[in-house]
Amino acid sequence: MKKTVLAGALSIACFTGGFGLQANAQVNTQVNVQEVDVASIIHPKQAVAAVIPLQSMTYQDLYKKLLISKLAIDERGIVTTKNSITAKFSIDPTWSAQEQKEFKELYGNAMQIKFTPSGNSFKGEVLEKGKWLPLDKEDLNDIIKEMFEDETIDLKPGGYFTDSIGHWAESYIQVLYQFDIINGTSATTFNPNGKVTRGQLASMIFRASGLDVNKDYEGPASYKDLANIPGAKEVAILEEYGLLDIFDGANFEPNKPATREEMAYVTAIYLEGMGYDVSKVSKNNPFTDKSKMRQETVEAIGLLKQLGVIDGVNGQFNPKGNLTRAEFSKILTLTLVLLDDEE
């Protein structure tokens, strides 16, 4: 008999760091146009208690920390290129007219701080009145301290994927990498536009679930093609929990690319199994290509659409299309955020 209740049996890593980062810029009413305490604009009410030696943080670590915090800022809060990272801090609409005026005189609509590699560490500049001005070591230390005041995540080695720098999904990719849910295709590459196979989909869902191969495995899966396949035990466990019912053939075909509707079904069942109260969410499916979906996936796709986890193009979902690694990184990250928010 399939196990149908995952709540309580599974655990999820709590987002105790990046998603809690606050980056609402504040401006000091005594600000001097010629001399500005940049760190106080990021967090004016918090005194810098200690200086973090820049020598202890590499440029790559800074990159990873900022990507993890990106979702807590906004979708355009961090801009990355091959040679720099720019953090943008916008005007707070609650400021007085005078405060907003003073801020705009210096920074325009957003204060920008750019970080670039320098030896084993990095240097920083602030864009003031249209010119990039260097930040001295003390100011730069203060800014880093303020930006990561509440950051508690210990970074994993690796994860600096050169083929994902500047990619729209790089923040989602980094979040899943840091939580041991997703891996690169090599030490320095991720292949964000590559297809997600059924085996990879199962592996990522398994890791996100907090299940344990040694504790939860009770026997082989019903699929006939998993002998000597890495991840066979993971597939068997997920099958027991009913997460893979969409793959109802005699074979699992782990190397076959997963379709968008298969991904949606597995993700929706995972979300419900992790204890998310789906009863309060509409399962209305608004996509115009609904008739092309397998009947059992219609409500799952509708649920994820209503939750803002998935989207389509021009009103269509393209259920039979394949899923990219970047797309699923975003979908799974947003799903984990939903679970974290409900705790």
Short mmCIF file of C-alpha atoms in Angstrom, two decimals:
data_model
loop_
_atom_site.label_atom_id
_atom_site.label_comp_id
_atom_site.label_asym_id
_atom_site.label_seq_id
_atom_site.Cartn_x
_atom_site.Cartn_y
_atom_site.Cartn_z
CA MET A 1 0.00 0.00 0.00
CA LYS A 2 1.31 3.43 -0.90
CA LYS A 3 2.17 5.83 1.86
CA THR A 4 -0.06 8.84 1.39
CA VAL A 5 0.85 11.12 4.29
CA LEU A 6 4.23 12.81 4.23
CA ALA A 7 3.55 15.49 6.82
CA GLY A 8 5.56 14.76 9.92
CA ALA A 9 7.69 12.15 8.17
CA LEU A 10 9.63 14.70 6.17
CA SER A 11 11.66 17.74 7.13
CA ILE A 12 12.55 20.86 5.21
CA ALA A 13 15.56 23.09 5.62
CA CYS A 14 14.45 26.43 7.01
CA PHE A 15 15.50 29.56 5.19
CA THR A 16 17.23 31.15 8.16
CA GLY A 17 19.49 33.47 6.25
CA GLY A 18 19.07 35.08 2.88
CA PHE A 19 15.30 35.29 2.72
CA GLY A 20 15.23 37.27 5.94
CA LEU A 21 17.60 39.96 4.71
CA GLN A 22 16.10 43.43 4.71
CA ALA A 23 17.43 45.94 2.22
CA ASN A 24 15.12 48.91 2.48
CA ALA A 25 17.40 51.90 2.18
CA GLN A 26 17.01 54.65 4.75
CA VAL A 27 18.48 58.15 4.57
CA ASN A 28 19.80 60.28 7.40
CA THR A 29 18.07 63.66 7.62
CA GLN A 30 21.43 65.21 8.49
CA VAL A 31 23.05 63.82 5.35
CA ASN A 32 25.84 65.92 3.91
CA VAL A 33 26.01 65.91 0.14
CA GLN A 34 29.81 65.97 0.25
CA GLU A 35 30.28 63.23 2.87
CA VAL A 36 27.90 60.29 3.14
CA ASP A 37 27.89 57.31 5.51
CA VAL A 38 26.84 54.74 2.92
CA ALA A 39 26.44 51.94 5.47
CA SER A 40 23.91 54.00 7.45
CA ILE A 41 21.73 54.34 4.37
CA ILE A 42 21.41 50.57 4.19
CA HIS A 43 20.66 50.09 7.89
CA PRO A 44 20.71 53.43 9.78
CA LYS A 45 19.31 52.10 13.06
CA GLN A 46 21.88 49.35 13.49
CA ALA A 47 25.33 50.26 14.74
CA VAL A 48 28.20 48.30 13.25
CA ALA A 49 29.21 46.13 16.18
CA ALA A 50 32.27 44.55 14.60
CA VAL A 51 34.32 44.72 11.46
CA ILE A 52 34.42 41.65 9.24
CA PRO A 53 37.92 41.31 7.79
CA LEU A 54 37.56 41.43 4.03
CA GLN A 55 40.45 39.01 3.75
CA SER A 56 38.16 36.31 5.18
CA MET A 57 35.59 36.67 2.38
CA THR A 58 36.46 35.94 -1.22
CA TYR A 59 34.80 37.58 -4.19
CA GLN A 60 33.12 34.26 -5.00
CA ASP A 61 31.73 33.98 -1.47
CA LEU A 62 30.39 37.52 -1.69
CA TYR A 63 28.74 36.61 -5.01
CA LYS A 64 27.06 33.57 -3.48
CA LYS A 65 25.89 35.39 -0.37
CA LEU A 66 24.37 38.19 -2.43
CA LEU A 67 22.57 35.72 -4.69
CA ILE A 68 21.01 33.99 -1.72
CA SER A 69 19.76 37.34 -0.45
CA LYS A 70 18.56 38.53 -3.86
CA LEU A 71 15.01 37.28 -3.45
CA ALA A 72 14.70 39.21 -0.19
CA ILE A 73 15.63 42.44 -1.96
CA ASP A 74 13.77 42.35 -5.28
CA GLU A 75 14.16 40.81 -8.68
CA ARG A 76 16.50 43.59 -9.81
CA GLY A 77 18.37 44.16 -6.57
CA ILE A 78 21.49 42.32 -7.65
CA VAL A 79 23.04 42.59 -11.10
CA THR A 80 25.94 40.30 -11.96
CA THR A 81 28.38 40.20 -14.84
CA LYS A 82 31.51 38.14 -15.43
CA ASN A 83 33.61 40.79 -13.65
CA SER A 84 31.35 42.60 -11.18
CA ILE A 85 28.38 42.50 -8.83
CA THR A 86 26.16 45.54 -8.34
CA ALA A 87 23.76 45.85 -5.42
CA LYS A 88 20.93 48.36 -5.79
CA PHE A 89 19.12 49.96 -2.86
CA SER A 90 15.96 51.84 -3.77
CA ILE A 91 14.24 54.83 -2.25
CA ASP A 92 11.85 54.00 0.57
CA PRO A 93 8.42 55.47 -0.28
CA THR A 94 7.83 56.24 3.42
CA TRP A 95 10.59 58.84 3.49
CA SER A 96 9.77 62.50 3.71
CA ALA A 97 9.92 64.62 0.58
CA GLN A 98 13.16 66.19 1.83
CA GLU A 99 14.78 62.83 2.49
CA GLN A 100 13.86 61.57 -0.95
CA LYS A 101 15.18 64.74 -2.53
CA GLU A 102 18.54 64.44 -0.76
CA PHE A 103 18.84 60.79 -1.71
CA LYS A 104 18.06 61.50 -5.38
CA GLU A 105 20.60 64.29 -5.50
CA LEU A 106 23.30 61.80 -4.65
CA TYR A 107 22.14 58.51 -6.11
CA GLY A 108 19.17 59.01 -8.38
CA ASN A 109 16.33 56.52 -7.82
CA ALA A 110 18.63 53.84 -6.40
CA MET A 111 21.96 53.74 -4.64
CA GLN A 112 24.33 51.39 -6.47
CA ILE A 113 27.32 49.67 -4.91
CA LYS A 114 29.60 47.75 -7.26
CA PHE A 115 31.97 45.03 -6.15
CA THR A 116 34.85 43.83 -8.34
CA PRO A 117 37.59 41.20 -7.73
CA SER A 118 40.82 42.43 -6.18
CA GLY A 119 43.47 39.84 -5.43
CA ASN A 120 41.96 37.23 -3.11
CA SER A 121 39.15 39.57 -2.09
CA PHE A 122 37.27 42.48 -3.70
CA LYS A 123 36.98 46.24 -3.80
CA GLY A 124 33.88 48.43 -3.79
CA GLU A 125 32.62 51.59 -5.41
CA VAL A 126 29.47 53.67 -4.98
CA LEU A 127 27.79 55.55 -7.83
CA GLU A 128 27.41 59.13 -6.61
CA LYS A 129 26.22 61.95 -8.89
CA GLY A 130 26.92 59.82 -11.91
CA LYS A 131 30.51 58.93 -10.95
CA TRP A 132 31.89 55.72 -9.47
CA LEU A 133 33.76 56.64 -6.27
CA PRO A 134 35.98 54.11 -4.46
CA LEU A 135 35.01 53.02 -0.97
CA ASP A 136 37.82 52.81 1.54
CA LYS A 137 38.41 49.61 3.47
CA GLU A 138 36.56 50.79 6.58
CA ASP A 139 33.44 51.83 4.66
CA LEU A 140 33.49 48.61 2.68
CA ASN A 141 33.76 46.54 5.86
CA ASP A 142 30.85 48.45 7.38
CA ILE A 143 28.69 47.85 4.30
CA ILE A 144 29.42 44.13 4.24
CA LYS A 145 28.68 43.88 7.95
CA GLU A 146 25.33 45.62 7.51
CA MET A 147 24.32 43.69 4.41
CA PHE A 148 24.84 40.33 6.12
CA GLU A 149 23.88 41.31 9.66
CA ASP A 150 21.31 38.50 9.92
CA GLU A 151 23.00 36.05 7.56
CA THR A 152 23.53 32.68 9.25
CA ILE A 153 24.08 30.33 6.31
CA ASP A 154 27.49 28.70 6.07
CA LEU A 155 28.39 28.60 2.41
CA LYS A 156 29.22 25.31 0.73
CA PRO A 157 32.45 25.04 -1.24
CA GLY A 158 31.93 25.39 -4.98
CA GLY A 159 28.77 26.70 -6.58
CA TYR A 160 30.43 29.45 -8.58
CA PHE A 161 28.93 28.41 -11.90
CA THR A 162 30.48 30.50 -14.64
CA ASP A 163 27.81 29.57 -17.20
CA SER A 164 25.04 30.93 -14.94
CA ILE A 165 26.50 34.35 -14.11
CA GLY A 166 23.96 36.92 -15.25
CA HIS A 167 21.33 34.25 -15.95
CA TRP A 168 17.80 35.15 -14.83
CA ALA A 169 17.70 32.03 -12.63
CA GLU A 170 21.14 32.28 -11.00
CA SER A 171 19.73 33.22 -7.59
CA TYR A 172 17.34 30.25 -7.55
CA ILE A 173 20.15 27.96 -8.65
CA GLN A 174 22.40 29.20 -5.85
CA VAL A 175 19.69 28.76 -3.20
CA LEU A 176 19.14 25.12 -4.15
CA TYR A 177 22.87 24.49 -4.39
CA GLN A 178 23.48 25.87 -0.91
CA PHE A 179 20.74 23.63 0.52
CA ASP A 180 22.20 20.49 -1.12
CA ILE A 181 19.19 20.06 -3.38
CA ILE A 182 20.85 20.59 -6.74
CA ASN A 183 24.32 20.04 -8.16
CA GLY A 184 26.30 21.43 -11.03
CA THR A 185 27.25 19.49 -14.13
CA SER A 186 30.88 20.14 -13.13
CA ALA A 187 32.71 22.12 -10.47
CA THR A 188 32.23 25.36 -12.41
CA THR A 189 29.22 24.75 -14.71
CA PHE A 190 25.50 24.23 -14.18
CA ASN A 191 24.05 24.02 -17.71
CA PRO A 192 20.96 26.13 -16.84
CA ASN A 193 19.31 25.55 -20.22
CA GLY A 194 19.79 21.79 -20.16
CA LYS A 195 16.78 19.50 -19.82
CA VAL A 196 15.70 17.96 -16.51
CA THR A 197 15.43 14.19 -16.72
CA ARG A 198 12.93 12.15 -14.75
CA GLY A 199 15.78 10.83 -12.63
CA GLN A 200 17.02 14.33 -11.85
CA LEU A 201 13.50 15.50 -11.01
CA ALA A 202 13.11 12.62 -8.56
CA SER A 203 16.53 13.27 -7.04
CA MET A 204 15.86 16.97 -6.42
CA ILE A 205 12.42 16.33 -4.93
CA PHE A 206 13.93 13.62 -2.72
CA ARG A 207 16.61 15.94 -1.36
CA ALA A 208 14.10 18.75 -0.78
CA SER A 209 11.89 16.34 1.16
CA GLY A 210 14.46 15.49 3.80
CA LEU A 211 13.97 11.76 3.31
CA ASP A 212 16.80 9.36 4.14
CA VAL A 213 17.76 6.48 1.85
CA ASN A 214 19.03 4.40 4.78
CA LYS A 215 16.01 4.98 7.01
CA ASP A 216 13.14 5.18 4.54
CA TYR A 217 13.96 2.52 1.96
CA GLU A 218 11.68 -0.52 2.24
CA GLY A 219 12.28 -2.30 -1.03
CA PRO A 220 12.67 -1.90 -4.79
CA ALA A 221 10.34 0.22 -6.89
CA SER A 222 7.80 -1.42 -9.17
CA TYR A 223 9.59 -0.04 -12.25
CA LYS A 224 11.49 -2.67 -14.23
CA ASP A 225 14.39 -0.55 -15.50
CA LEU A 226 16.12 0.64 -12.32
CA ALA A 227 18.60 -2.17 -11.70
CA ASN A 228 22.04 -0.72 -10.96
CA ILE A 229 20.76 2.81 -11.65
CA PRO A 230 22.01 5.56 -9.27
CA GLY A 231 19.03 6.91 -7.39
CA ALA A 232 16.99 3.70 -7.66
CA LYS A 233 16.33 3.70 -3.91
CA GLU A 234 15.25 7.33 -4.01
CA VAL A 235 12.74 6.53 -6.76
CA ALA A 236 11.46 3.56 -4.74
CA ILE A 237 10.88 5.71 -1.67
CA LEU A 238 9.13 8.47 -3.62
CA GLU A 239 6.93 5.87 -5.30
CA GLU A 240 5.89 4.58 -1.88
CA TYR A 241 4.78 8.08 -0.95
CA GLY A 242 2.74 8.45 -4.14
CA LEU A 243 4.87 11.24 -5.53
CA LEU A 244 5.58 9.49 -8.82
CA ASP A 245 2.11 8.27 -9.77
CA ILE A 246 2.27 10.33 -12.95
CA PHE A 247 4.96 7.92 -14.20
CA ASP A 248 2.59 4.98 -14.49
CA GLY A 249 4.34 2.82 -17.07
CA ALA A 250 6.22 -0.39 -16.45
CA ASN A 251 9.49 1.53 -16.78
CA PHE A 252 10.56 4.75 -15.08
CA GLU A 253 12.93 5.79 -17.87
CA PRO A 254 15.20 7.89 -15.62
CA ASN A 255 17.14 9.43 -18.52
CA LYS A 256 14.04 10.61 -20.36
CA PRO A 257 13.43 14.40 -20.14
CA ALA A 258 10.57 15.25 -17.78
CA THR A 259 7.64 17.16 -19.26
CA ARG A 260 6.22 20.32 -17.76
CA GLU A 261 3.02 18.59 -16.68
CA GLU A 262 4.94 15.75 -15.04
CA MET A 263 6.98 18.30 -13.11
CA ALA A 264 3.83 20.15 -12.05
CA TYR A 265 2.16 16.99 -10.82
CA VAL A 266 5.16 15.86 -8.77
CA THR A 267 5.67 19.36 -7.33
CA ALA A 268 2.01 19.79 -6.36
CA ILE A 269 1.88 16.39 -4.62
CA TYR A 270 5.15 17.20 -2.87
CA LEU A 271 3.78 20.55 -1.67
CA GLU A 272 0.66 18.92 -0.27
CA GLY A 273 2.62 16.06 1.24
CA MET A 274 4.89 18.50 3.05
CA GLY A 275 1.86 19.81 4.90
CA TYR A 276 0.94 22.86 2.85
CA ASP A 277 -2.79 23.55 3.19
CA VAL A 278 -3.92 23.40 -0.43
CA SER A 279 -7.60 23.48 0.59
CA LYS A 280 -7.44 27.26 0.86
CA VAL A 281 -6.13 27.68 -2.69
CA SER A 282 -8.13 27.61 -5.91
CA LYS A 283 -7.18 24.88 -8.36
CA ASN A 284 -8.71 26.70 -11.28
CA ASN A 285 -6.63 26.07 -14.39
CA PRO A 286 -6.76 29.11 -16.70
CA PHE A 287 -4.48 27.84 -19.47
CA THR A 288 -6.02 27.71 -22.92
CA ASP A 289 -4.24 24.45 -23.79
CA LYS A 290 -5.84 22.60 -20.87
CA SER A 291 -7.29 20.03 -23.27
CA LYS A 292 -3.76 18.85 -24.07
CA MET A 293 -3.04 18.00 -20.43
CA ARG A 294 -3.39 14.60 -18.85
CA GLN A 295 -6.54 14.70 -16.78
CA GLU A 296 -4.74 13.99 -13.50
CA THR A 297 -2.44 16.99 -14.01
CA VAL A 298 -5.09 19.66 -14.67
CA GLU A 299 -5.74 20.54 -11.02
CA ALA A 300 -2.05 20.26 -10.07
CA ILE A 301 -1.13 22.77 -12.78
CA GLY A 302 -4.01 25.02 -11.74
CA LEU A 303 -2.89 24.92 -8.10
CA LEU A 304 0.69 25.90 -8.90
CA LYS A 305 -0.51 28.66 -11.21
CA GLN A 306 -2.76 30.13 -8.52
CA LEU A 307 0.14 30.00 -6.05
CA GLY A 308 2.40 31.88 -8.48
CA VAL A 309 4.87 29.01 -8.74
CA ILE A 310 4.46 28.39 -12.46
CA ASP A 311 3.44 30.43 -15.47
CA GLY A 312 2.93 30.00 -19.16
CA VAL A 313 3.43 31.95 -22.36
CA ASN A 314 0.55 33.72 -24.10
CA GLY A 315 -1.96 31.93 -21.91
CA GLN A 316 -0.61 28.46 -22.67
CA PHE A 317 1.30 26.09 -20.40
CA ASN A 318 2.79 23.74 -23.02
CA PRO A 319 2.26 20.61 -20.88
CA LYS A 320 4.15 18.24 -23.18
CA GLY A 321 7.17 20.54 -23.46
CA ASN A 322 10.39 19.79 -21.64
CA LEU A 323 11.63 21.52 -18.54
CA THR A 324 15.00 23.26 -18.22
CA ARG A 325 17.25 23.08 -15.19
CA ALA A 326 16.88 26.83 -14.71
CA GLU A 327 13.07 26.68 -14.87
CA PHE A 328 12.84 23.94 -12.29
CA SER A 329 15.32 25.73 -10.04
CA LYS A 330 12.91 28.65 -9.88
CA ILE A 331 9.82 26.45 -9.47
CA LEU A 332 11.31 24.41 -6.64
CA THR A 333 12.74 27.46 -4.86
CA LEU A 334 9.36 29.22 -4.93
CA THR A 335 7.74 26.03 -3.63
CA LEU A 336 10.18 25.91 -0.72
CA VAL A 337 9.49 29.56 0.03
CA LEU A 338 5.77 28.77 0.26
CA LEU A 339 6.50 26.01 2.75
CA ASP A 340 8.82 28.24 4.76
CA ASP A 341 6.27 31.07 4.86
CA GLU A 342 3.59 28.76 6.24
CA GLU A 343 5.72 27.64 9.19
#
